[in-house]
C-alpha positions as YAML, in Angstrom:
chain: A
units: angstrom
residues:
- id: 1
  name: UNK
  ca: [18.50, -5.36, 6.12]
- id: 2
  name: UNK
  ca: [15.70, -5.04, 3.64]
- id: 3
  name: UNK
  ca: [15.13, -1.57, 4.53]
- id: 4
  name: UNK
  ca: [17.83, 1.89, 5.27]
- id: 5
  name: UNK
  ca: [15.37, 4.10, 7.30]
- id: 6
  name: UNK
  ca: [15.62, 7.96, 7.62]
- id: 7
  name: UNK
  ca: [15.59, 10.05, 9.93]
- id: 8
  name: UNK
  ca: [13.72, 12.94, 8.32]
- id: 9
  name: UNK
  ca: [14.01, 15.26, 11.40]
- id: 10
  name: UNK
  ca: [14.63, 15.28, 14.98]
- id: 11
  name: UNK
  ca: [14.37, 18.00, 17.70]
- id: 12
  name: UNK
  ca: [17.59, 17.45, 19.68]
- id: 13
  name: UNK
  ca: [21.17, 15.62, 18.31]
- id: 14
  name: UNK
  ca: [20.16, 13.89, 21.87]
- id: 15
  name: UNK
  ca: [16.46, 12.42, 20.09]
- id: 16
  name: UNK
  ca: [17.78, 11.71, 16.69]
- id: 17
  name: UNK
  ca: [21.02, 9.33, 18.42]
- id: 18
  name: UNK
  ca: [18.28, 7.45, 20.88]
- id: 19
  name: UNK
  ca: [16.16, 7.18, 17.34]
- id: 20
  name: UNK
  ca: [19.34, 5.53, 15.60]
- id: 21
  name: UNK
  ca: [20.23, 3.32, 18.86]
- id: 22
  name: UNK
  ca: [16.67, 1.93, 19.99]
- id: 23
  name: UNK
  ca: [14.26, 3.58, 17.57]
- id: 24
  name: UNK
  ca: [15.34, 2.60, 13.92]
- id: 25
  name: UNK
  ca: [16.32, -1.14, 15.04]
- id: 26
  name: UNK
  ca: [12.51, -1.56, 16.37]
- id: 27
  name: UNK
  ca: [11.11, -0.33, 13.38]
- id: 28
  name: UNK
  ca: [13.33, -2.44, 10.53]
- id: 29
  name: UNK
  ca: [12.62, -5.32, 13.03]
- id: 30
  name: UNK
  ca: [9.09, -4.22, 12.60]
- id: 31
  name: UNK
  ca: [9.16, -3.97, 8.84]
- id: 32
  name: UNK
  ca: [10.79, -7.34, 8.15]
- id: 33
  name: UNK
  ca: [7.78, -9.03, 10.09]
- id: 34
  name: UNK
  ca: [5.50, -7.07, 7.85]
- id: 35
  name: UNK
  ca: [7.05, -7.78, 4.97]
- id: 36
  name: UNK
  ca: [6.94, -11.76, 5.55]
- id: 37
  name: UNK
  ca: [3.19, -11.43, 6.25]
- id: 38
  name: UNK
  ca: [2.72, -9.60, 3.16]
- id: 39
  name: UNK
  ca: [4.41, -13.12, 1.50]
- id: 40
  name: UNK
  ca: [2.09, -15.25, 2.82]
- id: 41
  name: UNK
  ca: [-1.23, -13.19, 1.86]
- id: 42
  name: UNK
  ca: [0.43, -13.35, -2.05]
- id: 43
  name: UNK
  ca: [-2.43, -15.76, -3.94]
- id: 44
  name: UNK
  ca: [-4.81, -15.64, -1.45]
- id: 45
  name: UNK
  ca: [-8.16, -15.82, -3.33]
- id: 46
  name: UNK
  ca: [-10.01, -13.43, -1.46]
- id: 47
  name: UNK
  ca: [-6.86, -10.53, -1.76]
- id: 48
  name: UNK
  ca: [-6.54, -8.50, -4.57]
- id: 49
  name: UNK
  ca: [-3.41, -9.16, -6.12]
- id: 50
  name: UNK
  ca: [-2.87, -6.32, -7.83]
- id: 51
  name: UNK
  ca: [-4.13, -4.34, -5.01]
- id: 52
  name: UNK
  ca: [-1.73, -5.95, -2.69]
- id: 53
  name: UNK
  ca: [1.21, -5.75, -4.73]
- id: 54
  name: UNK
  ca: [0.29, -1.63, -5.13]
- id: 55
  name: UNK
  ca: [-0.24, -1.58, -1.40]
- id: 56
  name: UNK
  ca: [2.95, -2.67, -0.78]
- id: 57
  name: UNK
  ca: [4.74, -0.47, -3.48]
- id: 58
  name: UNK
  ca: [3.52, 2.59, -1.96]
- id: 59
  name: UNK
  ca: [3.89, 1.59, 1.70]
- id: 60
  name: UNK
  ca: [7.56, 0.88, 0.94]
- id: 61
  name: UNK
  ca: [8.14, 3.76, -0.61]
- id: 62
  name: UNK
  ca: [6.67, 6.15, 2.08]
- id: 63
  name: UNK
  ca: [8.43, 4.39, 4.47]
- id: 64
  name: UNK
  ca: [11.90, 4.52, 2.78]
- id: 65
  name: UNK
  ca: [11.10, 8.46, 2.24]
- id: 66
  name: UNK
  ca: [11.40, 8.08, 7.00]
- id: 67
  name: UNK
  ca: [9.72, 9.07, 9.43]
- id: 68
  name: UNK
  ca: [10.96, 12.19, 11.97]
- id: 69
  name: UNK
  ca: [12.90, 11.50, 14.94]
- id: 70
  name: UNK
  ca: [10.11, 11.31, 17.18]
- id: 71
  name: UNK
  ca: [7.38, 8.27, 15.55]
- id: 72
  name: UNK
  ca: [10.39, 6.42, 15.61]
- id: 73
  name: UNK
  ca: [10.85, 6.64, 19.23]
- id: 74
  name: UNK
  ca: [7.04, 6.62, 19.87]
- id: 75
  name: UNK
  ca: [6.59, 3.26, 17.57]
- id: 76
  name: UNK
  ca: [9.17, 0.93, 19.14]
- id: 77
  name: UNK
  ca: [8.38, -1.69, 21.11]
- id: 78
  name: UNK
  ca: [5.40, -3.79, 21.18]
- id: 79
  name: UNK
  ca: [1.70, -3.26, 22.97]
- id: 80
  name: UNK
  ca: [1.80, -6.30, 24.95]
- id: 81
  name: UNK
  ca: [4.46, -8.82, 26.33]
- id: 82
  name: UNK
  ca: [4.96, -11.48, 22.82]
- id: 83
  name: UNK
  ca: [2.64, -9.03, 20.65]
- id: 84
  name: UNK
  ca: [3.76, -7.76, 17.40]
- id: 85
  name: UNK
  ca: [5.64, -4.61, 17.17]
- id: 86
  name: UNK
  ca: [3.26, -1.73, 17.25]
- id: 87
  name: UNK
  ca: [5.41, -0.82, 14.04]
- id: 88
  name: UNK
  ca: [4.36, -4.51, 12.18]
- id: 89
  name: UNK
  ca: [0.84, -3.87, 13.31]
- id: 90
  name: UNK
  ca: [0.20, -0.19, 11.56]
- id: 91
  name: UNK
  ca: [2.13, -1.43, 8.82]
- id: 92
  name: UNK
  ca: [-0.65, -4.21, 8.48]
- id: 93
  name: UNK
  ca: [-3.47, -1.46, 9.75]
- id: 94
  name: UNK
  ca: [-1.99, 0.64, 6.16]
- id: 95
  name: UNK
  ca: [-1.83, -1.72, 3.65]
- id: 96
  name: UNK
  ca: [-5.61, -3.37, 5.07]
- id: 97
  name: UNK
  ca: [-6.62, -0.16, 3.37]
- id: 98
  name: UNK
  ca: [-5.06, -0.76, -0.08]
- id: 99
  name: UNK
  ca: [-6.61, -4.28, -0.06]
- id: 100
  name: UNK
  ca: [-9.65, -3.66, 1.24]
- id: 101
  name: UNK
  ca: [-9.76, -4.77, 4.85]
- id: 102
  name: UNK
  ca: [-10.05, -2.02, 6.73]
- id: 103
  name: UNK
  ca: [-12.47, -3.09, 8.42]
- id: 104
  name: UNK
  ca: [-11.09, -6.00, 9.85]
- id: 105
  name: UNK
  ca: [-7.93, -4.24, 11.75]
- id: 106
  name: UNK
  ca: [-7.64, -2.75, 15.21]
- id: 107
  name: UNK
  ca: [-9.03, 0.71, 15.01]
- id: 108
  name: UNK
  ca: [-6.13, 1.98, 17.37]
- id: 109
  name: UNK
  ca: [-3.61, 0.25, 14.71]
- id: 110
  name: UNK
  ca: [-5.33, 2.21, 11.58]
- id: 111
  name: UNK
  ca: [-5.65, 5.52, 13.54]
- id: 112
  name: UNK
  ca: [-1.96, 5.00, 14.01]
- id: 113
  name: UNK
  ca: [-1.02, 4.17, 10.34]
- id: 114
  name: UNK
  ca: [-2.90, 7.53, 9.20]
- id: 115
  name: UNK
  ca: [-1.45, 9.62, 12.17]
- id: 116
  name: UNK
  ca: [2.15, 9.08, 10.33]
- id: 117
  name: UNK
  ca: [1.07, 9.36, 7.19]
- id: 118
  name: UNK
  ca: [0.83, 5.19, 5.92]
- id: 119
  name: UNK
  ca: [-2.84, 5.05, 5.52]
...
């Protein structure tokens, strides 16, 4: 696994074991997808390599600090039927901002990334 998430919180023992069953899985299946697309933007001339390479730092780290119970359970899963996991696609939505491509990302995905605190 190339990530141990935390459960920072959780409102019932009831949410925090459907987090760890169904919730946690979605996301580190959501983060490893991230991750390799972050590989293949590495030496791209128009990304910032240094600004990529940051963006990922800090993205790591926040989400290694976890995420409560609830956004775990709220993120799984994906939007449509063979999308990407709504988790790989506000990871992408956050670390557009660090690189400068904001822009160029689903709205819904960025409002998403900033609602949990990635962007």
């Amino acid at each position: 696994m190339t990530i141990q998430p935390i459960i920072t919180s959780a409102t019932s023992d009831a949410q925090r074991e459907e987090a760890e069953r169904v919730g946690v899985p979605s996301f580190v299946r959501g983060f490893e997808g991230w991750l390799a697309t972050t590989e293949a933007f590495q030496g791209q001339n128009d990304i910032d390599g240094a600004a990529l390479a940051s963006g990922i730092a800090t993205i790591r780290a926040q989400a290694e600090a976890g995420f409560d119970a609830g956004i775990y359970l709220d993120l799984q899963g994906s939007r449509s039927p063979g999308g990407l996991p709504i988790w790989e696609e506000a990871l992408l939505a956050a670390l557009a901002t660090h690189i400068g491509l904001a822009g160029d990302v689903d709205p819904g995905d960025l409002e998403t990334a900033r609602r949990i605190g990635l962007a």
